[in-house]
XYZ file of N, CA, C and O in Angstrom:
720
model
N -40.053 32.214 -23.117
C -39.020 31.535 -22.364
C -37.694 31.545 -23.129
O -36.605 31.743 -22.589
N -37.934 31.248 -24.805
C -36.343 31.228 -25.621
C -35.834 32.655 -25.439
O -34.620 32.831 -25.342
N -36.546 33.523 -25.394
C -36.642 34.395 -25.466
C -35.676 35.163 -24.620
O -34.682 35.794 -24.981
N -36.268 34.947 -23.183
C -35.608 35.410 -21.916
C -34.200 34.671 -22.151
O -33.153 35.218 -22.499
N -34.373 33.527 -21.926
C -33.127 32.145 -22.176
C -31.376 33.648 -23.179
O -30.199 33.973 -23.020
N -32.244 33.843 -23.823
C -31.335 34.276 -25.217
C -30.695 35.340 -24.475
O -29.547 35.236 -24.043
N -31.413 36.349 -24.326
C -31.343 37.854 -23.203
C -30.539 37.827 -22.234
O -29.673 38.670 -22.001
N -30.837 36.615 -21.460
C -30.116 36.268 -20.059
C -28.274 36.180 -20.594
O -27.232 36.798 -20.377
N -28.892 34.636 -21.640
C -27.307 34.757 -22.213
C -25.934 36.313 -22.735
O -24.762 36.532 -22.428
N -26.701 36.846 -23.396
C -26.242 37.416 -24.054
C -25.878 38.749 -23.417
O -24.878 39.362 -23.789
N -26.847 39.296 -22.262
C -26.076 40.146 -20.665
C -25.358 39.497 -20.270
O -24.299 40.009 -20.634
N -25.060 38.370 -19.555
C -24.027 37.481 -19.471
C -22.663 37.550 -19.573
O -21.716 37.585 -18.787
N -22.925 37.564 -21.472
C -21.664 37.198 -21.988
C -21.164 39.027 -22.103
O -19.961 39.288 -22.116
N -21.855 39.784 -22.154
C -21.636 41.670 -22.351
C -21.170 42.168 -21.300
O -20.354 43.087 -21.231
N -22.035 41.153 -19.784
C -21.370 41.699 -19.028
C -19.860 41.169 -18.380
O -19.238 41.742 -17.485
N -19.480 39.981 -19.054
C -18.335 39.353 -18.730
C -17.361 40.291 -19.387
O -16.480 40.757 -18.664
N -17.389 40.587 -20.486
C -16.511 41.382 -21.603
C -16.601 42.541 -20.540
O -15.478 43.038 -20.449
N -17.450 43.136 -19.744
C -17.132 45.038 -19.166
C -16.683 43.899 -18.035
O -15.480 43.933 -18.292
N -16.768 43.119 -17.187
C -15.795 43.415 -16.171
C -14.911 42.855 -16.184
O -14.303 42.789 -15.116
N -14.251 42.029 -17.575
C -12.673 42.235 -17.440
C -12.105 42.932 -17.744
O -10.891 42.729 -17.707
N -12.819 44.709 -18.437
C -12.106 45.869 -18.465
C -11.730 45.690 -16.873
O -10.605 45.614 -16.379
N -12.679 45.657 -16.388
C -12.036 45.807 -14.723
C -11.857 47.411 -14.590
O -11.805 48.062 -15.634
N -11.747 48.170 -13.146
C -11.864 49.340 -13.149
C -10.470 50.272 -13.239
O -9.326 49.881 -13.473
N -10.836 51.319 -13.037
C -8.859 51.459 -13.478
C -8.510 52.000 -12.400
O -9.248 52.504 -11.553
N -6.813 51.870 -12.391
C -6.396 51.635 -11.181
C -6.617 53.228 -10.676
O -7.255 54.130 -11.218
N -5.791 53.220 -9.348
C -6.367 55.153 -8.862
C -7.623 54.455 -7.918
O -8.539 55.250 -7.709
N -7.752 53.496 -7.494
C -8.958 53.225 -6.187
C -8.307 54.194 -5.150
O -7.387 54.957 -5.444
N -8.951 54.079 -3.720
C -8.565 54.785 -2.690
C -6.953 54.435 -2.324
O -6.154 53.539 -2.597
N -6.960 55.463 -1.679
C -5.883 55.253 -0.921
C -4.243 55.321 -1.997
O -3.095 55.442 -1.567
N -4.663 55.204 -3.338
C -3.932 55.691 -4.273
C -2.924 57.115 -4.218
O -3.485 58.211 -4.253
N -1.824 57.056 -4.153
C -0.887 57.797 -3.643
C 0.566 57.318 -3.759
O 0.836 56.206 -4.213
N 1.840 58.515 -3.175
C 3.185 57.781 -3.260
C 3.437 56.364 -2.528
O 4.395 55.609 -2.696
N 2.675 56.252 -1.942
C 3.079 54.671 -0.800
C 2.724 53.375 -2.059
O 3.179 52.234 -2.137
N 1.532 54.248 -3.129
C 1.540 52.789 -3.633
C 2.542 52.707 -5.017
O 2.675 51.595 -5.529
N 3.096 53.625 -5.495
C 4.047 53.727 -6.483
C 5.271 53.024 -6.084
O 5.947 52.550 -6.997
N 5.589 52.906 -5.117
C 6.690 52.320 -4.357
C 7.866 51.843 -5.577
O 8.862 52.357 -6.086
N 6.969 50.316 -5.731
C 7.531 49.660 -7.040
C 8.405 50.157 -7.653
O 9.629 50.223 -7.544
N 7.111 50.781 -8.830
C 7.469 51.779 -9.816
C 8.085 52.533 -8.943
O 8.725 51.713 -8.284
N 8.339 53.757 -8.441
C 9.466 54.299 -7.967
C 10.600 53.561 -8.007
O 11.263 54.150 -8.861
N 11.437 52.364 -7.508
C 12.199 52.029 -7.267
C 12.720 51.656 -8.673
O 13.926 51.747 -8.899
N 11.806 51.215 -9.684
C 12.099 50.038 -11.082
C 12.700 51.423 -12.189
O 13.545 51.434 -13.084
N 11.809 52.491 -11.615
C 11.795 53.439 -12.045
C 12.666 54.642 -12.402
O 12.925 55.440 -13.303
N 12.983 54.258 -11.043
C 13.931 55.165 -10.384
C 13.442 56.897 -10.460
O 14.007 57.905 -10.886
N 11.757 56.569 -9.647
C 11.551 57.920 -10.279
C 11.852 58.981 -8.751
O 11.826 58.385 -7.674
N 12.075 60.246 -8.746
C 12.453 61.483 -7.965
C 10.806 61.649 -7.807
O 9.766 61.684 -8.465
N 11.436 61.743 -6.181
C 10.042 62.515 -5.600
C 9.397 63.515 -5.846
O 8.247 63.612 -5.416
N 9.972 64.504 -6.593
C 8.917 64.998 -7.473
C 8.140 64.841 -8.561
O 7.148 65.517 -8.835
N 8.824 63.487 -9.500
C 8.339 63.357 -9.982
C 6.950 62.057 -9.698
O 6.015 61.795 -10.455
N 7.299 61.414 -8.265
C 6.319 61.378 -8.257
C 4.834 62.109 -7.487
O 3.619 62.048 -7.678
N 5.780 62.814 -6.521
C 4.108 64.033 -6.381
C 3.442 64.239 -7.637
O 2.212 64.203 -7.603
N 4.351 64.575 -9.407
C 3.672 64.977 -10.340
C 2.891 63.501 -10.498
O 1.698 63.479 -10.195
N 3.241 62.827 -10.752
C 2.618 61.708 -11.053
C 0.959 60.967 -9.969
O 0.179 60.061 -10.260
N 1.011 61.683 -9.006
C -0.002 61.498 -7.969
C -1.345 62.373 -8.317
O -2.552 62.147 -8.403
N -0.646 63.273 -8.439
C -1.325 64.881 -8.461
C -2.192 64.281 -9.856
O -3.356 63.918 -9.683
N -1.724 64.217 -10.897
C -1.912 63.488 -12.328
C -3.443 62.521 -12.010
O -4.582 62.798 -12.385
N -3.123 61.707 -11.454
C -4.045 60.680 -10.892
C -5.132 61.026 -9.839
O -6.178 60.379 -9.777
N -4.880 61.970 -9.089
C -5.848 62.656 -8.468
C -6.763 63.119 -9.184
O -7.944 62.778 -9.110
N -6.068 64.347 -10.321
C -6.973 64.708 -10.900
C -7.467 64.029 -12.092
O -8.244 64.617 -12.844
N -7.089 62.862 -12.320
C -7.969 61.939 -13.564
C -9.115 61.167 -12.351
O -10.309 61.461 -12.414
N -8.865 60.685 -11.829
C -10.237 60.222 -10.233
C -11.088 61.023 -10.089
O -12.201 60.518 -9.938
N -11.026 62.763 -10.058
C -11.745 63.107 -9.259
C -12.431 63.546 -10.674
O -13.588 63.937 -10.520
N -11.766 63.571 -12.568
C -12.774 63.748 -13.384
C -13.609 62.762 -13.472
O -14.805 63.051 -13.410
N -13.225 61.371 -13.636
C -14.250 60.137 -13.997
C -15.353 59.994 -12.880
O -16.415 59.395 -13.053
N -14.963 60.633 -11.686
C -15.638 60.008 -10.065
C -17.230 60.267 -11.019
O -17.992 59.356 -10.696
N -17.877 61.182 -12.017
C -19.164 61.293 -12.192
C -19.621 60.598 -12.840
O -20.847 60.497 -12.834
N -18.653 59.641 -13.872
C -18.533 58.964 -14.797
C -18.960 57.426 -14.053
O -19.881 56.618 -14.170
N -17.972 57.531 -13.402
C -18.230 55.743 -12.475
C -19.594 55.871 -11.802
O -20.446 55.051 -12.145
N -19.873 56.670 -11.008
C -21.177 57.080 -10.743
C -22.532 57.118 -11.528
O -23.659 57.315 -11.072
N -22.209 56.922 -12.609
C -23.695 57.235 -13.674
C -22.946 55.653 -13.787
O -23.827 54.794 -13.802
N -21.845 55.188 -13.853
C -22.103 53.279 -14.546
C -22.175 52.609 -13.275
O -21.927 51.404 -13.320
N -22.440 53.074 -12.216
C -23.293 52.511 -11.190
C -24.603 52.363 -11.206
O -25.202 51.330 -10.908
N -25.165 53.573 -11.616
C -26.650 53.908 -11.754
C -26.885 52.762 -12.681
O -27.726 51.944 -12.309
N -26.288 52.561 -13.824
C -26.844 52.311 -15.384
C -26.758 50.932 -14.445
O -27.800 50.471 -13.980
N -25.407 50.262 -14.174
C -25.753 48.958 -13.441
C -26.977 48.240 -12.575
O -27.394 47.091 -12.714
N -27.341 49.061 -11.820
C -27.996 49.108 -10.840
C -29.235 48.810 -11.463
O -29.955 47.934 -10.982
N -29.577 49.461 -12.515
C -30.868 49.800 -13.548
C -30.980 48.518 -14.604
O -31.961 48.278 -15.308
N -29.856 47.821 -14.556
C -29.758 46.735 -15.598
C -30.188 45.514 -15.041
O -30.901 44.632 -15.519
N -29.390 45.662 -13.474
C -29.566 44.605 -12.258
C -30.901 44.186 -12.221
O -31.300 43.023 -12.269
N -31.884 45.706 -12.092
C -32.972 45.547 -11.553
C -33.560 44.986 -12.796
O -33.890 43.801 -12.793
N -33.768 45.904 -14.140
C -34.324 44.693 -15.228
C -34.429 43.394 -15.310
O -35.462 42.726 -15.251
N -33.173 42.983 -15.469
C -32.400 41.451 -15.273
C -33.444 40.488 -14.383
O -33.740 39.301 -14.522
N -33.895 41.538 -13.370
C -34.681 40.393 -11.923
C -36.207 40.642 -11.998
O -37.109 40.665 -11.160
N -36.134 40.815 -13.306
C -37.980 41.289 -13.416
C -38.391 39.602 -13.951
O -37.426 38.841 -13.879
N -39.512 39.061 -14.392
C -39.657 37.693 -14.899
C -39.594 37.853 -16.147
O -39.530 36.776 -16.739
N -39.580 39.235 -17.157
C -39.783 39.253 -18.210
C -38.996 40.779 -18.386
O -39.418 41.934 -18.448
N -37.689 40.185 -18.430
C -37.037 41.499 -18.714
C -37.041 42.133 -20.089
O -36.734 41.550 -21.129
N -37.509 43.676 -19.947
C -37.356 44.205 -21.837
C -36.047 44.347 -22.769
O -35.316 45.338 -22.755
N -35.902 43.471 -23.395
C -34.928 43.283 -24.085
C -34.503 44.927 -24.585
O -33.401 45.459 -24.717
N -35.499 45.295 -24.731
C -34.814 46.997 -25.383
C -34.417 47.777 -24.792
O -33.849 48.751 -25.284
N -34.654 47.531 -23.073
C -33.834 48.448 -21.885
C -32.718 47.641 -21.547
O -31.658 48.193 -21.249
N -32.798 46.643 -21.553
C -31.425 45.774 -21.203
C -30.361 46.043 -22.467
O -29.183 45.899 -22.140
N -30.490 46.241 -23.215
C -29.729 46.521 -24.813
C -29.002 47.510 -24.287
O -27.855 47.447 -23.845
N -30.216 49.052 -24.401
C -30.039 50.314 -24.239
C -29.225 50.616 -22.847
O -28.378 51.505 -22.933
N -29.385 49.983 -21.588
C -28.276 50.316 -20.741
C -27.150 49.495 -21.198
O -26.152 50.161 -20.926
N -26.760 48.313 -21.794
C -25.270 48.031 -21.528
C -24.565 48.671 -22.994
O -23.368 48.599 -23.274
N -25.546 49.253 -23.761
C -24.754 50.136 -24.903
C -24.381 51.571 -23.681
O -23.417 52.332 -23.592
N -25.185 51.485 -23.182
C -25.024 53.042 -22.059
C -24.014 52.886 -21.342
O -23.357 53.901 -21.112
N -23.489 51.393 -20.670
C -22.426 51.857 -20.346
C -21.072 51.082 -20.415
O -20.124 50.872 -19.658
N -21.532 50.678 -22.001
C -19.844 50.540 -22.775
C -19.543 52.002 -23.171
O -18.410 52.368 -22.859
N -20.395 53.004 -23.853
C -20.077 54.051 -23.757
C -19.542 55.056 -22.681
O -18.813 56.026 -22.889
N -20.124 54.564 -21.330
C -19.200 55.482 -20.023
C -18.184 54.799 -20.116
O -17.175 55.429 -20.431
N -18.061 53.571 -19.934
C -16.410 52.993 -19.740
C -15.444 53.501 -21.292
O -14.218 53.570 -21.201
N -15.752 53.643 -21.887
C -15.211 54.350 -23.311
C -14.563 55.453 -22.502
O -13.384 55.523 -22.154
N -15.726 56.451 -22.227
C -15.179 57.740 -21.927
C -13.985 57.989 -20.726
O -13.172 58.910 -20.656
N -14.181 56.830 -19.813
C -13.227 56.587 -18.809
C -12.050 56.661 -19.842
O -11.410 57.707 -19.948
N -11.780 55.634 -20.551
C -10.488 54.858 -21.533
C -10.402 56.456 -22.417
O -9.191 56.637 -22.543
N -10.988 57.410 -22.931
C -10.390 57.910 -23.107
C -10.057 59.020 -22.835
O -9.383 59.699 -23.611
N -10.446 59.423 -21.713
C -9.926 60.041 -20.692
C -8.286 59.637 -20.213
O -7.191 60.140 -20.462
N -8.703 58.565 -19.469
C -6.964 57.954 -19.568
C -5.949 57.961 -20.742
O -4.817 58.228 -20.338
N -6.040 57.713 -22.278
C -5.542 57.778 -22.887
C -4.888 58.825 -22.852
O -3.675 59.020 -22.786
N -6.313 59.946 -22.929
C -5.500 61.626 -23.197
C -4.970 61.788 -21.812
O -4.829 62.995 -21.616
N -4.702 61.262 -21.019
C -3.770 61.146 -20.077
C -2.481 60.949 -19.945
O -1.645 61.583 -19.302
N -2.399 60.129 -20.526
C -0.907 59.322 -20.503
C 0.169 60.325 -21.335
O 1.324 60.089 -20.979
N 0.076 61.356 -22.326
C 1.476 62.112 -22.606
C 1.761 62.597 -21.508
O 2.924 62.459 -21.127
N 0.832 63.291 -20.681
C 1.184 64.015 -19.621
C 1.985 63.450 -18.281
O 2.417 63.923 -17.230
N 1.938 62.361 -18.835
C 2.586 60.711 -17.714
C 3.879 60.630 -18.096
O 4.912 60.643 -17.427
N 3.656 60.531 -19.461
C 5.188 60.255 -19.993
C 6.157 61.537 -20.224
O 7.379 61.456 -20.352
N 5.419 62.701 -20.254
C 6.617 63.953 -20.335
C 7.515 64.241 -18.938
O 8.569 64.871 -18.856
N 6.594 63.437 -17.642
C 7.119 63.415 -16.408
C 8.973 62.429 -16.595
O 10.069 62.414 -16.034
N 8.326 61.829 -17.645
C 9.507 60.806 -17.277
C 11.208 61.453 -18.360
O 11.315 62.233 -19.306
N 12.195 60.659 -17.599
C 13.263 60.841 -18.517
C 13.471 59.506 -19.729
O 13.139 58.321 -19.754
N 14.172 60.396 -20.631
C 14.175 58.742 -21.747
C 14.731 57.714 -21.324
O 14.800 56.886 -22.233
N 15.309 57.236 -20.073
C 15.595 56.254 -19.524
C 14.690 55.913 -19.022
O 14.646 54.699 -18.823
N 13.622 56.662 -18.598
C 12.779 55.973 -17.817
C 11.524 55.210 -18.868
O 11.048 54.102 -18.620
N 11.220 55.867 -19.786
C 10.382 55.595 -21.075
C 10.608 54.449 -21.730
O 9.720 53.770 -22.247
N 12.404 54.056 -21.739
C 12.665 52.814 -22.132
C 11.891 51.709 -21.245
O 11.198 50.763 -21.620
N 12.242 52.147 -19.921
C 12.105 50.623 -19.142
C 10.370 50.278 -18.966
O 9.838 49.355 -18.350
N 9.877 51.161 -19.591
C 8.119 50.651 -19.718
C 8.682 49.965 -20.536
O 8.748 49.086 -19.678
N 9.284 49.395 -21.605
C 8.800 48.536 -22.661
C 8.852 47.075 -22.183
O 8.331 46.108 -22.739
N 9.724 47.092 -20.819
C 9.864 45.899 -20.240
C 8.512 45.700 -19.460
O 7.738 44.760 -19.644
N 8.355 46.659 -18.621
C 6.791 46.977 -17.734
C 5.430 46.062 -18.955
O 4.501 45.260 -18.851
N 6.124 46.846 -20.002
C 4.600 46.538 -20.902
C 4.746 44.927 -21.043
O 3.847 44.190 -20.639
N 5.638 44.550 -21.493
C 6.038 43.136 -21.412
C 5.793 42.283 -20.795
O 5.634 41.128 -21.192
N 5.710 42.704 -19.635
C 5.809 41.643 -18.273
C 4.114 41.826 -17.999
O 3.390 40.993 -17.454
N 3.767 42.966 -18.462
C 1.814 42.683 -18.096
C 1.236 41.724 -19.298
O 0.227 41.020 -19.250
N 1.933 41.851 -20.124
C 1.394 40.708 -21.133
C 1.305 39.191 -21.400
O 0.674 38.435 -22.138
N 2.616 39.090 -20.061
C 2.609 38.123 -19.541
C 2.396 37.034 -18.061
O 2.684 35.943 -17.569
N 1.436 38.715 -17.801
C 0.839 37.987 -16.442
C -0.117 36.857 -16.166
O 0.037 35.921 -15.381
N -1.146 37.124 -16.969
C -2.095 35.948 -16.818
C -1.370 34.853 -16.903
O -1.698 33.917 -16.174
N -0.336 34.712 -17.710
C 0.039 33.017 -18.264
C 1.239 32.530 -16.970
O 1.690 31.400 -16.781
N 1.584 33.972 -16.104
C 2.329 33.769 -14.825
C 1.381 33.073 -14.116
O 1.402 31.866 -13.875
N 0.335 34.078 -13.707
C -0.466 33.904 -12.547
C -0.642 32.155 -12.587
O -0.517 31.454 -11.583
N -1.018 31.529 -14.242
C -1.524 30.472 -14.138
C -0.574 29.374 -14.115
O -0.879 28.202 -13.898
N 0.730 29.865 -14.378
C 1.672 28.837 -14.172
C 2.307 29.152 -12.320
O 3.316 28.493 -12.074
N 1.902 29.868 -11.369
C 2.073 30.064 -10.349
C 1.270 29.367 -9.440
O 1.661 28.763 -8.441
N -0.042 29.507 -9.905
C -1.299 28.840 -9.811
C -1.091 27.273 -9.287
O -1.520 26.810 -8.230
N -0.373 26.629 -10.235
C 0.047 25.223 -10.660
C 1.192 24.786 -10.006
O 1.412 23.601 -9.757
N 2.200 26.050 -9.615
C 3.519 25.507 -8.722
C 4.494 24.861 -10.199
O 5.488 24.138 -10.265
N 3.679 25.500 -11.197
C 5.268 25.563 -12.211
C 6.320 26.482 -11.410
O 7.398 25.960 -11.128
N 6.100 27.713 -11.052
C 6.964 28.549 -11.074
C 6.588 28.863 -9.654
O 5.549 28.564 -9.065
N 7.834 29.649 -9.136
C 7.297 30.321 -8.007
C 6.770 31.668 -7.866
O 7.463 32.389 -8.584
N 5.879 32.342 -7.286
C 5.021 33.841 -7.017
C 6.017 34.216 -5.931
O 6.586 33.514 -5.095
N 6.068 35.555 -6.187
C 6.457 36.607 -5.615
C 5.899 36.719 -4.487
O 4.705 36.976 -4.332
N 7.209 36.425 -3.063
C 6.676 36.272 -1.570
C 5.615 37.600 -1.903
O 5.897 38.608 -2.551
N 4.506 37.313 -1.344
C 3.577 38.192 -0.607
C 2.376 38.802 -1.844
O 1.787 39.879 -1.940
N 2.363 37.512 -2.711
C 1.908 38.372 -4.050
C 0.055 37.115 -3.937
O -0.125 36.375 -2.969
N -0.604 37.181 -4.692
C -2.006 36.722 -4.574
C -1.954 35.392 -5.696
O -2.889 34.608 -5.856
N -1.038 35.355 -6.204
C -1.143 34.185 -7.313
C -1.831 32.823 -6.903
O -1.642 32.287 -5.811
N -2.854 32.198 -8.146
C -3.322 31.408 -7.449
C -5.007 31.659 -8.110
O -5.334 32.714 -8.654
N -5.637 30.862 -7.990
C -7.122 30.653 -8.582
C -8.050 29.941 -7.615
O -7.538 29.449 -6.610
N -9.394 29.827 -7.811
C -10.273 28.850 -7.097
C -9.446 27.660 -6.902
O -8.599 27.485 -7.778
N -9.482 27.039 -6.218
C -9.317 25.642 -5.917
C -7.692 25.521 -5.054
O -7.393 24.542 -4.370
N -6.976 26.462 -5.221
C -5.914 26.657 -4.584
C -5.227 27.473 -3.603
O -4.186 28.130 -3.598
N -6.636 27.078 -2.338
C -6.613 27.525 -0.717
C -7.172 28.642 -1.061
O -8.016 28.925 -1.912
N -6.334 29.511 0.052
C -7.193 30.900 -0.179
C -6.240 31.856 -1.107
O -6.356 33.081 -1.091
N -5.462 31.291 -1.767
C -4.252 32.176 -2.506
C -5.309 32.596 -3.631
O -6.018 31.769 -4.206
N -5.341 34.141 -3.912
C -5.935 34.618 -5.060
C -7.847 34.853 -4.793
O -8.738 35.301 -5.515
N -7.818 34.347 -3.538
C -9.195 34.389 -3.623
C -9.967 36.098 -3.647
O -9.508 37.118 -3.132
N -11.285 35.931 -4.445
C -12.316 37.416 -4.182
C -12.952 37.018 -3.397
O -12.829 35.846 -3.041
N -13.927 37.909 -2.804
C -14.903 37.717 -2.269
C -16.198 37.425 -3.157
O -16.761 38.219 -3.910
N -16.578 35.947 -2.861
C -17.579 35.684 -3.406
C -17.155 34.599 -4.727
O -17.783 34.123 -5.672
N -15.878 34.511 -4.275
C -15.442 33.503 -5.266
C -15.809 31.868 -4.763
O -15.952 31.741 -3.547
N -15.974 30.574 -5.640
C -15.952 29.362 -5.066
C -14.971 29.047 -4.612
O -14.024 29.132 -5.394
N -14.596 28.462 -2.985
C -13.531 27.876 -2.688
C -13.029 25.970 -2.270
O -12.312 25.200 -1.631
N -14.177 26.167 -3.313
C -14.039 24.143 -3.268
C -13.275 23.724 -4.539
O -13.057 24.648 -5.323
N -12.935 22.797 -4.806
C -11.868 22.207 -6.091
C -12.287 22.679 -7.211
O -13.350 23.256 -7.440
N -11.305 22.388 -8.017
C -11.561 22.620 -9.734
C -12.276 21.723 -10.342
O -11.778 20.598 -10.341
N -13.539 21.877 -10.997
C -14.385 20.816 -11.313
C -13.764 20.225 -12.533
O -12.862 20.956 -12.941
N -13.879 19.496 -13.025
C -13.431 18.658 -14.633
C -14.620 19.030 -15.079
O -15.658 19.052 -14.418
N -14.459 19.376 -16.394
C -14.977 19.385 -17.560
C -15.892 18.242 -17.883
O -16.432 18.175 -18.987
C-alpha cells in the first residue's frame, strides 16, 4: 500500500512537471492568420511570413512521429497507473521514455530557431527582447488579471478557476477558490 501510495505520488508530481512543458505551439490550423500579432509587432513582410509558416510546417510534420510515440508511451503509463498494483519499473521506464521524446521535440525546436531568426531583420531581432520579456511576465499578469488588479486584454482568457468561465479548460473545477 506505502508502496503504491509513493508511486502514485511521485507520477503525479513527473507528470505535473511534463505538462507544464505543455505542447508546442504549431497545433492545427497554425498558419499566417495566426501570426497576425506578431506580424503587426513585427512588422514582418509577407514573405517573410510564408517563410516563417513553411518553417513551422515543416518542424510539425517532423515531431508529428514524435508526439505520436508520447501518446503511445502515455497511454501505456495511463493504463499501468489503473492496474491495483502498478510496476514501479514500467511506470519509471515510460516517463523516463517520454521526458526523452519531449527532449527531442525541444531540440528539434531549438535547432530551429536560427533558421527563424535569419528570416528576420536586426530590427526585428531587437523587438523579441521585449516579446521575451513580456512572456516572463505573463503568469504574474494572468494572476493579477485574474484578481481585477489590472485589466486583460478585450477578448483575451485571463482568469483562473473560481472566476466564471474566464480562463476556463475543459475539465477544469468551476466552483470557488477553496482556502487553504
Amino acid at each position: 500500500m506505502k508502496k503504491t501510495t509513493i508511486l502514485l505520488a511521485f507520477a503525479l508530481s513527473i507528470g505535473t512537471v511534463l505538462a507544464q512543458q505543455g505542447p508546442p505551439p504549431g497545433g492545427p490550423g497554425w498558419g499566417p492568420s495566426r501570426l497576425d500579432a506578431l506580424k503587426t509587432y513585427l512588422q514582418l513582410s509577407d514573405p517573410q511570413v510564408q517563410s516563417i509558416t513553411a518553417l513551422q510546417t515543416s518542424f510539425r510534420d517532423t515531431v508529428r512521429p514524435i508526439h505520436d510515440q508520447i501518446r503511445t508511451k502515455e497511454q501505456e503509463l495511463k493504463q499501468e497507473m489503473a492496474k491495483a498494483s502498478p510496476d514501479s519499473t514500467v511506470v519509471a521506464q515510460l516517463m523516463v521514455d517520454i521526458k526523452n521524446l519531449r527532449n527531442q521535440i525541444k531540440t528539434t525546436r531549438t535547432g530551429q530557431q536560427p533558421q527563424l531568426l535569419a528570416l528576420l531583420t536586426d530590427a526585428q531581432k531587437s523587438s523579441l527582447a521585449n516579446l521575451q520579456q513580456a512572456l516572463s511576465l505573463q503568469q504574474a499578469a494572468h494572476q493579477a488579471a485574474a484578481l481585477g488588479l489590472i485589466e486583460a486584454p478585450q477578448g483575451s482568457n485571463f482568469g483562473g478557476p473560481g472566476f466564471g468561465r474566464m480562463g476556463m479548460r475543459k475539465g477544469m473545477h468551476q466552483g470557488p477558490i477553496s482556502q487553504p
